[in-house]
Structure formats: C-alpha cells, structure tokens
Amino acid sequence: VPKWVSGPETDLRSFISGLGLEFNGCNRSLLKGTEVDIVVPALNIGIEFNGNRYHSELYGKKRRTHHLDKLTKMNDVGYGLVQIFEDEWAERGEQVRSKLKRILGRDDSKKVNARSCDVTLVDASMKNSFLNRYHIQGEDRSTIHYGLMHEDDLVAIMTFDPHRNMTKSKDGPYELKRFATKDG
C-alpha cells in the first residue's frame, strides 16, 4: 500500500537516489512496527525526515524524548540514524546535503591531515562567515574560536564557551559549541 510522503521528503529521497544508493522507504521491519523513513541497508544507516508540524510535541503529540528514543532503538539494532528537520532542509539545504554526502560516503573531499595544518585563533567575523557557509546551525556567539589552516586556507573551525552550567572561571570546563569543516 503506497504511503503519502511529503514534498520535502520526496526531494530528500531523490537526492539519495541521485547519489547512487539503494534504499527502502517507510521501513517498518527494522524496528518491528516503528517506521523509519529511509533505510540504506548497505551502510546500516537510517534517515528520518522530521516535518516541523507532525514531529512536534504539540501537533504531532510526540514525547519529549521521541527522537532520542528512535536513535537509541536504531543503535540497538546496529544502525546509525540521521535526523533531518524540515526547517534545516529548507533553510540550510546546502549544508545538510554536504553533510549527508559525507555520512553516506559519497563526497569527493580531499583528505587533509591534521599534522599538515596550523591551529590559529580566528576573529569573530571570519568565524561567523565560515560557520554561516558550512555549519547547519550557522554562526554562534562563542567567545573562543580556533581555526585549522592548511596552506593558508581555513579548512575547519571550532568554537568554545565556558560551560553553560558551570562557573565562568577561566580554569573550569569549556563547552564545544560548533565544529565545522570546509566542503571539499
């Protein structure tokens, strides 16, 4: 029996198909009745497309831990789970597609060894520009930003802040807020 699939999820399926991957959709066998939107058996990866309305606690009547519970169930059967939210797909589609290609082993990225890079402090403007281009969530308000330079080219950014729930002491733990790598 064919199942209705939203337009954005259909776009996601077309993208995955265009990568030359075989998958099955609306899989209910892997989690014994619980549906997984897309399953790529050759890679042991499931992909969930979470529409903003029907995957919310309010309209979709999802438990607060719904998405975490599904991830745990997938891990328990030996699969990873990528969860894509509708607003990410619509607003940050280029970053989502790039990350998916990497996860699904379909990117043609050049490998850069850390030993051939230099770590440097990066100013806020450069950090925000890089994150807006390559990170799904875009820029942040971090106070510490390090870049990884390879042959005078910024290839990665890590940002940190004093941990939210800890004291703001410079000697205490820090929270990694963002990590992003350059496409390609």
Coordinates of C-alpha atoms in Angstrom, one line a residue:
V1 CA 0.0 0.0 0.0
P2 CA 1.6 3.3 -1.0
K3 CA 2.2 5.7 1.8
W4 CA 1.9 9.5 1.4
V5 CA 5.3 11.2 1.5
S6 CA 5.7 15.0 1.8
G7 CA 7.3 17.0 -0.9
P8 CA 10.5 17.8 1.0
E9 CA 10.9 14.1 2.0
T10 CA 10.4 13.2 -1.7
D11 CA 13.2 15.7 -2.5
L12 CA 15.4 14.0 0.1
R13 CA 14.8 10.6 -1.4
S14 CA 15.6 12.0 -4.9
F15 CA 18.9 13.4 -3.5
I16 CA 19.8 10.0 -2.0
S17 CA 18.8 8.1 -5.2
G18 CA 21.0 10.6 -7.2
L19 CA 24.0 9.6 -5.1
G20 CA 23.6 6.0 -6.5
L21 CA 22.5 4.5 -3.2
E22 CA 19.8 1.8 -2.9
F23 CA 17.4 2.4 0.0
N24 CA 14.0 1.4 1.1
G25 CA 11.4 3.9 2.4
C26 CA 8.8 3.7 5.1
N27 CA 10.6 0.7 6.6
R28 CA 8.6 -0.9 9.4
S29 CA 10.5 -4.2 9.7
L30 CA 13.8 -2.9 11.1
L31 CA 12.2 -1.6 14.4
K32 CA 9.4 -4.1 14.4
G33 CA 6.5 -1.7 13.6
T34 CA 8.1 1.7 14.2
E35 CA 8.6 3.4 10.8
V36 CA 12.0 4.6 9.6
D37 CA 11.6 7.0 6.7
I38 CA 14.6 5.8 4.7
V39 CA 16.9 2.9 5.3
V40 CA 20.2 2.3 3.4
P41 CA 20.9 -1.3 4.3
A42 CA 24.4 -1.4 2.7
L43 CA 25.6 1.3 5.1
N44 CA 23.5 0.4 8.2
I45 CA 22.1 3.9 8.2
G46 CA 18.6 5.1 8.6
I47 CA 17.4 8.6 7.8
E48 CA 14.4 10.3 9.4
F49 CA 12.8 13.4 7.8
N50 CA 11.1 15.2 10.6
G51 CA 8.4 17.6 9.5
N52 CA 8.1 20.6 11.8
R53 CA 4.4 20.2 12.5
Y54 CA 3.9 16.4 12.8
H55 CA 7.1 15.8 14.6
S56 CA 6.5 18.3 17.3
E57 CA 5.3 17.7 20.9
L58 CA 2.3 19.9 20.4
Y59 CA 0.8 18.9 17.0
G60 CA 2.5 15.6 16.5
K61 CA 1.9 14.5 20.1
K62 CA 5.5 13.2 20.2
R63 CA 7.1 12.6 23.6
R64 CA 9.9 14.9 24.5
T65 CA 12.4 12.0 24.1
H66 CA 10.8 10.7 20.8
H67 CA 13.8 11.4 18.6
L68 CA 16.4 10.3 21.1
D69 CA 14.3 7.1 21.7
K70 CA 14.3 6.3 18.0
L71 CA 18.1 6.9 17.7
T72 CA 18.6 4.5 20.6
K73 CA 16.4 1.8 19.0
M74 CA 18.3 2.1 15.8
N75 CA 21.7 1.9 17.6
D76 CA 20.4 -1.2 19.4
V77 CA 19.9 -3.0 16.0
G78 CA 23.3 -1.9 14.7
Y79 CA 22.2 1.1 12.6
G80 CA 23.0 4.8 12.8
L81 CA 20.3 7.3 12.4
V82 CA 20.5 10.7 10.7
Q83 CA 17.6 13.0 11.7
I84 CA 16.8 15.9 9.4
F85 CA 14.3 18.6 10.4
E86 CA 12.2 20.3 7.8
D87 CA 13.5 23.8 8.6
E88 CA 17.1 22.6 8.3
W89 CA 16.3 21.1 4.9
A90 CA 14.5 24.3 3.7
E91 CA 16.9 26.9 5.2
R92 CA 20.3 25.2 5.3
G93 CA 19.8 22.6 2.5
E94 CA 23.3 23.0 1.0
Q95 CA 24.9 22.2 4.4
V96 CA 22.6 19.3 5.0
R97 CA 23.3 17.8 1.6
S98 CA 27.0 18.2 2.1
K99 CA 26.9 16.5 5.5
L100 CA 24.7 13.7 4.1
K101 CA 27.1 13.1 1.2
R102 CA 30.0 12.8 3.8
I103 CA 28.0 10.5 6.1
L104 CA 26.9 8.3 3.1
G105 CA 30.4 8.1 1.7
R106 CA 29.5 9.9 -1.5
D107 CA 31.6 13.0 -1.3
D108 CA 34.9 13.6 -3.1
S109 CA 36.6 15.5 -0.4
K110 CA 40.3 16.0 -0.3
K111 CA 41.8 14.5 2.9
V112 CA 43.8 16.9 4.9
N113 CA 46.0 15.5 7.7
A114 CA 46.0 17.5 10.9
R115 CA 49.8 17.3 11.1
S116 CA 50.0 19.4 7.9
C117 CA 47.8 22.2 9.5
D118 CA 48.4 25.0 11.9
V119 CA 46.0 25.9 14.7
T120 CA 45.2 29.6 14.9
L121 CA 42.9 32.0 16.8
V122 CA 40.2 33.3 14.3
D123 CA 38.4 36.6 14.7
A124 CA 34.6 36.7 15.1
S125 CA 33.9 38.0 11.6
M126 CA 35.9 35.2 9.9
K127 CA 34.4 32.6 12.3
N128 CA 30.8 33.7 11.6
S129 CA 31.4 33.8 7.8
F130 CA 32.8 30.3 7.9
L131 CA 30.1 28.9 10.1
N132 CA 27.3 30.5 8.1
R133 CA 28.7 28.8 5.0
Y134 CA 29.5 25.4 6.3
H135 CA 27.6 24.6 9.6
I136 CA 24.0 23.6 9.7
Q137 CA 23.2 26.0 12.6
G138 CA 25.3 28.8 11.2
E139 CA 27.1 31.4 13.4
D140 CA 27.2 31.4 17.2
R141 CA 28.1 33.8 20.0
S142 CA 31.1 31.9 21.2
T143 CA 34.0 33.7 22.9
I144 CA 36.8 31.4 21.8
H145 CA 37.3 30.4 18.1
Y146 CA 40.1 28.3 16.7
G147 CA 40.7 27.6 13.0
L148 CA 42.7 25.0 11.3
M149 CA 44.8 26.4 8.5
H150 CA 46.2 24.3 5.6
E151 CA 48.4 26.1 3.2
D152 CA 46.9 29.5 4.1
D153 CA 43.4 28.1 3.6
L154 CA 40.9 27.9 6.5
V155 CA 39.7 24.3 6.5
A156 CA 38.0 23.9 9.9
I157 CA 36.6 26.0 12.9
M158 CA 36.0 25.0 16.5
T159 CA 34.2 27.4 18.9
F160 CA 34.1 27.2 22.7
D161 CA 32.5 29.0 25.6
P162 CA 32.7 28.5 29.4
H163 CA 30.3 25.7 30.1
R164 CA 26.7 27.0 30.5
N165 CA 26.0 25.3 33.8
M166 CA 29.4 25.9 35.4
T167 CA 31.1 28.9 36.7
K168 CA 32.6 31.3 34.2
S169 CA 36.1 30.6 35.7
K170 CA 38.9 30.5 33.1
D171 CA 40.1 27.4 34.9
G172 CA 36.8 25.4 34.5
P173 CA 35.5 23.2 31.8
Y174 CA 34.6 24.6 28.4
E175 CA 31.8 23.7 26.0
L176 CA 32.4 22.9 22.4
K177 CA 29.7 25.0 20.6
R178 CA 30.4 24.4 16.9
F179 CA 32.7 22.4 14.8
A180 CA 32.7 22.7 11.0
T181 CA 34.9 21.7 8.1
K182 CA 35.1 23.3 4.7
D183 CA 33.3 21.4 1.9
G184 CA 35.6 19.6 -0.4

